Amino acid sequence: MAAAAPLERPCEGTAVAAPASAPLERLYEGTAPGRGVAAAGWRLCLAHRFEEPRQPYGAGDVSFRDVLRHIGLGLRYFRWWYKKTRIEKKSAFIDLLCAVPLQQIYGCPLGGIGGGTITRGWRGEFCRWQLNPGIYHYGTVIADQFTVCLRCKGQTVYQQVLSIEKPNTLQGWNWGYCGHYAFYHALYPRAWMVYELPGQNVVLTCRQVSPVIPHDYKDSSLPVGVFIWEVENGRDEDVDVSIMFSMQNGMGAKQDKSGGHWNEPFTLEKDGERVAGVLLHHCTRVNPFTLAISAREKAGTGVTHLKAFNPAGLGREVWQDLLHDGRLESPPGKSKLTEKGELTAAAVCASCTVPARGHRTLEMALAWDMPCIHFGSREKLHLRRYTRFFGSGGDAAPALSHYALTHYKEWERKIEAWQNPILENSQLPSWYKSALFNELYFVTDGGTIWVELPPDCCDEDLRGQAAAGMSHLLPVLREYGRFAYLEGQEYRMYNTYDVHFYASFALVMLWPKLQISLQYDIAVTVMNEDVQLRQYLMCGQTAQVKLKNVVPHDIGDPGDEPWQRVNAYLMHDTADWKDLNLKFVLQVYRDYYLTQDSMYLQDMWPVCQAVMESELKFDTDNDGLIENGGFADQTYDAWVVNGASAYCGGLWLAAVCMMCKMAEVLGDAKIQQKYMDILNKGKEAFERKLWNGKYYNYDSSGSDASNSIMSDQCAGQWFLGACGLDQGEFEVFPKSHIVSALRTIFEKNVMSFAGGTMGAVNGMRPSGQPDTSSVQSNEVWVGVVYALAATMIQEGLVEEGFRTAEGCYRTVWEQLGMAFQTPEAYREKKVYRSLAYMRPLSIWSMQLALERRASQAPASTEPIQEALLEPAPPFPHCSGL
Ligand SMILES: CC(C)CCC[C@@H](C)[C@H]1CC[C@H]2[C@@H]3CC=C4C[C@@H](O[C@@H]5O[C@H](CO)[C@@H](O)[C@H](O)[C@H]5O)CC[C@]4(C)[C@H]3CC[C@]12C
């Protein structure tokens, strides 16, 4: 048996020590490369520990000046929070008083889009659960494990839980696997764990696959994950190998003990393929679900099971059962229902003989079936997307398991066909390949839901809009369903639109129909109003929840009834925000440009005109340029802007330009002329009011900080460039000004901040000090940095772009241990804000910029310089990688 050992030093065993390489791998003592592990990705040794302790931004981190500035907000927020959480007993859409503590443990989530997700940690634990839509439960369930049993000549020679934990339940199991002999490698939507079994001459590689496949609207919706165990036998004798997959009925929450849960074994044979496992029926009143653990039976592979055991006990009966013959007892029939206070778990075991010096594969799956969902208000029943393929009766788990185990090879072929051209591009640095794919986790693990359009909704709520000109609204929503993801796991608002603006590149490039569907939903809300009055927390004024003809901030809180009640955000009255309407127009043209969907363009055109009409009132001096209102009236919602501004003014000019272009495409000469006139005037005003010879000033207010250098000052150009509208007759900003501004940002916001190693600070004073005039100006926003990097690449500053983005990747993934929970923001020291956030999906705009350059320029063979931040290649001693 493998002995347990402390984490800090190598455990028992005789492996040759690897040379110290990158910091995340330096504790690795193994030599095995594993089987089929991707070369690029995020890799670390299971014994790794992240050293830098960071804290969520809290009241204690606010300067005295900011305390004074926000005292009213603080009091109003506290009053609102108290009523919500203590009186109404609901959870707050942003809980500033109980932030989720940082756990540096997460790895690739399991599951497709919108069916819920289960995240495994990089040490293999099942630790983050989003089965109830948009609501996260954080907690490692100890019983959820893989255990290996090796037998030679009819004797068990090794049995080990593949976990470095030493928990105080299930103590009859052999825990404490030595982390120095295993590594984790993530390249979303796949991940690998390679375990050398000390002293056994056997190597296990577990490959975890989720069905996240670009341009696929069926399999990508499935709530399943597959684990392919590759077993390599380095011995000169055959070895019988069993992998046991155990799972608790539930997600480790208090409902697991609510009673009435039960388990039952199942087998399903279809098209000559047989799958066997156990169903764990989790019978809660709201959102009941069934978990299924299973394995594929095939010639030479036997599957056995244990339908129920107590995960809170010692677990000896399970351990001994497996130890005895490498199989489980496999009793037939259903388990009894759990009593209140009682937990239950089950296990499935796949076994085969691996010949001497040979290799075999065991295939296992986890599926979860929660077909019908209620949000917090419980007003409407929603059916998840996958129910159109697998039914909504709650009995789909066997079919889902069978489908996953018989289709994962096809998924992997498609994933490789998509990823390989990028992975094989030797010009791209390896950190970028990891960042690009791994940041994509948020498309599934952003509290994401993908549901069918409710039949009553189309008749009652949408008919008016369809009649109002959106002829493809119903066909699109019926065909592709409704998609929503949270602003962040801690900022619980769906489709926060000012942020989605950045993230939308991932969606439109990979699942364009979901972006189009999301836009239709926004278009519907533009036309609607909510006349209810409420007090806004930032400045205390009372106003309507939603006005007509403006884009909402978000489409609602999963704790309430999203789509039905929009604008969960009540910090500001966003009817007066300057960026939301513009971001709609910019996305409409960008989507059209990338998809060439002219129906969509036609349907969105009246909505674009309506929101631009609303926006025109912000041009208070009629100079063709909008003015900000002297409060934080845009995505930087705690950073005040006054007068003309680089950010909103730039977005405005880009949107006006796109209005001209759309009018031209649609043959609307009158509107085209109207916006041409505004554009010509506005361009002149923008240059006159904001250009200072080197960059565009933050705003034209003339305040102390108005000449700050904003990292996001070229956001308008970012979108223009992404749509090919950045040259010739469409040049909105003089090329030389954009390049000069980007160079200044690189010099000041990037290289003069944290030694150039942490990305770009939002605001920098010309003197080279971060702008501390607000609580957000001295933050780094990861999603903004990736967008800035894309803009740099578009403008030919390729090395600078990569250097800029690299700082964020290395800070988040390598330094702070925030893998698969990239935050919205961090400061140079000590704090971060809002874990697992939507905006960093903007990294896909870097990819778009690169693809665009590649299609234009003659091919270069020069690799992009890996900046000084690049560590040695992972595991250089493993030549097989
Ligand atoms: C009196 C107290 C001791 C002092 C209290 C100070 C605090 C009240 C404020 C200090 C920092 C403020 C927060 C900063 C950021 C926020 C985020 C915002 O929501 C979303 O933010 C995105 C930007 O990151 C934005 O793009 C999205 O559209 C928003 O949905 C909500 C406000 C706040 C949490 C803000 C609240 C007040 C402070 C904590």
mmCIF file of C-alpha atoms in Angstrom, residues 70 75 112 151 232 247 250 332 370 393 408 446 480 533 549 586 612 619 634 651 657 747 751 762 786 789:
data_model
loop_
_atom_site.group_PDB
_atom_site.id
_atom_site.type_symbol
_atom_site.label_atom_id
_atom_site.label_comp_id
_atom_site.label_asym_id
_atom_site.label_seq_id
_atom_site.Cartn_x
_atom_site.Cartn_y
_atom_site.Cartn_z
ATOM 1 C CA HIS A 70 -19.018 56.741 -0.529
ATOM 2 C CA LEU A 75 -25.218 53.322 4.481
ATOM 3 C CA GLY A 112 -21.567 21.512 -21.440
ATOM 4 C CA ARG A 151 -3.942 -6.981 -8.494
ATOM 5 C CA GLU A 232 0.160 1.962 -18.627
ATOM 6 C CA MET A 247 -20.071 9.753 -5.369
ATOM 7 C CA GLY A 250 -25.954 15.560 -3.646
ATOM 8 C CA PRO A 332 -29.579 -5.526 -7.549
ATOM 9 C CA MET A 370 -32.063 18.505 -13.778
ATOM 10 C CA GLY A 393 -39.179 13.573 -17.590
ATOM 11 C CA TYR A 408 -16.744 11.485 -26.493
ATOM 12 C CA GLY A 446 -20.597 31.468 -15.454
ATOM 13 C CA TYR A 480 -31.566 28.248 -30.432
ATOM 14 C CA LEU A 533 -39.924 52.970 -8.734
ATOM 15 C CA ASN A 549 -35.663 52.608 -25.681
ATOM 16 C CA LEU A 586 -21.387 48.120 -31.777
ATOM 17 C CA MET A 612 -29.150 56.004 -30.677
ATOM 18 C CA ASP A 619 -24.847 65.473 -26.650
ATOM 19 C CA GLN A 634 -20.593 53.671 -17.515
ATOM 20 C CA LEU A 651 -17.486 54.361 -28.133
ATOM 21 C CA CYS A 657 -19.633 55.166 -37.688
ATOM 22 C CA GLU A 747 4.902 52.711 -21.443
ATOM 23 C CA MET A 751 5.594 48.944 -17.996
ATOM 24 C CA ASN A 762 -6.918 51.214 -15.469
ATOM 25 C CA TYR A 786 -7.074 41.399 -22.947
ATOM 26 C CA ALA A 789 -3.897 43.655 -26.054
#
